[in-house]
């Protein structure tokens, strides 16, 4: 998948952790107020672009690096935004919970 297409990638809200690295350190972001999308009445998700918008609203005018860990019992994916430039990169995969 091309890096400009990653922003449309869906990540499940359950089992996803979002970290933000700012000048004053790294923190886990409470995503409870980030509006999720619903598919088929039971699948709740965000796009990676939804996450960027939410983080930029929380930390306006700050340079941040966003790391997203999407984990389930069998698979996991890690994505990073802002590390090299303002786009998403696939940072790795796991075999379930890390």
Short mmCIF file of C-alpha atoms in Angstrom, two decimals:
data_model
loop_
_atom_site.label_atom_id
_atom_site.label_comp_id
_atom_site.label_asym_id
_atom_site.label_seq_id
_atom_site.Cartn_x
_atom_site.Cartn_y
_atom_site.Cartn_z
CA UNK A 1 0.00 0.00 0.00
CA UNK A 2 1.35 3.43 -0.91
CA UNK A 3 2.04 5.86 1.91
CA UNK A 4 -0.60 8.34 0.69
CA UNK A 5 -3.20 5.53 0.79
CA UNK A 6 -2.48 4.53 4.39
CA UNK A 7 -4.46 7.50 5.73
CA UNK A 8 -7.66 5.76 4.58
CA UNK A 9 -6.78 2.49 6.32
CA UNK A 10 -9.31 1.38 8.94
CA UNK A 11 -8.15 0.42 12.42
CA UNK A 12 -10.47 -1.20 14.91
CA UNK A 13 -11.25 0.92 17.98
CA UNK A 14 -11.09 -2.08 20.32
CA UNK A 15 -7.50 -3.08 20.95
CA UNK A 16 -5.96 0.06 19.47
CA UNK A 17 -3.59 2.27 21.47
CA UNK A 18 -2.43 5.69 20.30
CA UNK A 19 0.83 7.22 21.55
CA UNK A 20 1.96 10.79 20.91
CA UNK A 21 5.55 11.94 21.21
CA UNK A 22 5.89 15.67 21.84
CA UNK A 23 8.70 17.92 23.03
CA UNK A 24 7.90 17.09 26.65
CA UNK A 25 7.83 13.31 26.22
CA UNK A 26 5.62 10.43 25.16
CA UNK A 27 2.06 9.83 26.31
CA UNK A 28 -0.88 7.53 25.65
CA UNK A 29 -3.83 9.46 24.23
CA UNK A 30 -7.36 8.86 25.52
CA UNK A 31 -9.32 8.25 22.32
CA UNK A 32 -12.75 8.04 24.01
CA UNK A 33 -13.85 11.37 22.49
CA UNK A 34 -12.68 10.56 18.97
CA UNK A 35 -15.82 9.80 17.00
CA UNK A 36 -15.71 6.28 15.59
CA UNK A 37 -17.33 5.02 12.43
CA UNK A 38 -19.62 2.02 12.35
CA UNK A 39 -19.77 -0.66 9.69
CA UNK A 40 -22.41 -3.39 9.56
CA UNK A 41 -23.81 -2.22 12.90
CA UNK A 42 -21.07 -3.81 14.97
CA UNK A 43 -17.59 -2.99 13.64
CA UNK A 44 -16.29 0.24 15.17
CA UNK A 45 -13.24 1.80 13.54
CA UNK A 46 -11.27 4.94 12.83
CA UNK A 47 -9.25 5.72 9.75
CA UNK A 48 -5.67 6.77 10.33
CA UNK A 49 -6.68 10.18 8.98
CA UNK A 50 -9.40 10.42 11.69
CA UNK A 51 -6.69 9.84 14.29
CA UNK A 52 -4.43 12.57 12.84
CA UNK A 53 -7.30 15.07 12.89
CA UNK A 54 -8.14 14.23 16.49
CA UNK A 55 -4.53 14.48 17.67
CA UNK A 56 -3.98 17.80 15.88
CA UNK A 57 -7.13 19.14 17.58
CA UNK A 58 -5.76 18.06 20.98
CA UNK A 59 -2.27 19.48 20.37
CA UNK A 60 -2.67 22.44 17.99
CA UNK A 61 0.49 24.10 16.69
CA UNK A 62 2.70 21.34 18.11
CA UNK A 63 4.98 19.05 16.16
CA UNK A 64 3.98 15.50 17.13
CA UNK A 65 4.85 11.96 16.14
CA UNK A 66 1.87 9.61 16.35
CA UNK A 67 2.26 5.86 16.86
CA UNK A 68 -0.78 3.58 16.52
CA UNK A 69 -0.76 0.00 17.81
CA UNK A 70 -3.71 -2.06 16.57
CA UNK A 71 -3.69 -5.42 18.37
CA UNK A 72 -5.91 -8.47 18.45
CA UNK A 73 -5.33 -11.94 19.78
CA UNK A 74 -3.76 -13.21 16.54
CA UNK A 75 -2.38 -10.21 14.67
CA UNK A 76 -1.21 -6.68 15.20
CA UNK A 77 -0.07 -3.70 13.15
CA UNK A 78 1.97 -0.64 14.05
CA UNK A 79 1.76 2.65 12.16
CA UNK A 80 3.64 5.91 12.60
CA UNK A 81 2.83 9.45 11.45
CA UNK A 82 5.17 12.43 11.43
CA UNK A 83 8.40 10.54 11.99
CA UNK A 84 9.91 11.42 8.61
CA UNK A 85 7.27 13.85 7.32
CA UNK A 86 3.52 14.40 7.52
CA UNK A 87 2.37 11.02 6.25
CA UNK A 88 1.66 7.55 7.63
CA UNK A 89 4.17 4.71 7.46
CA UNK A 90 3.62 1.05 8.21
CA UNK A 91 6.07 0.49 11.04
CA UNK A 92 5.61 -3.25 11.63
CA UNK A 93 3.41 -6.23 12.39
CA UNK A 94 3.06 -8.52 15.38
CA UNK A 95 1.69 -11.99 16.00
CA UNK A 96 -0.99 -10.90 18.41
CA UNK A 97 -0.72 -9.01 21.64
CA UNK A 98 2.76 -7.55 22.14
#
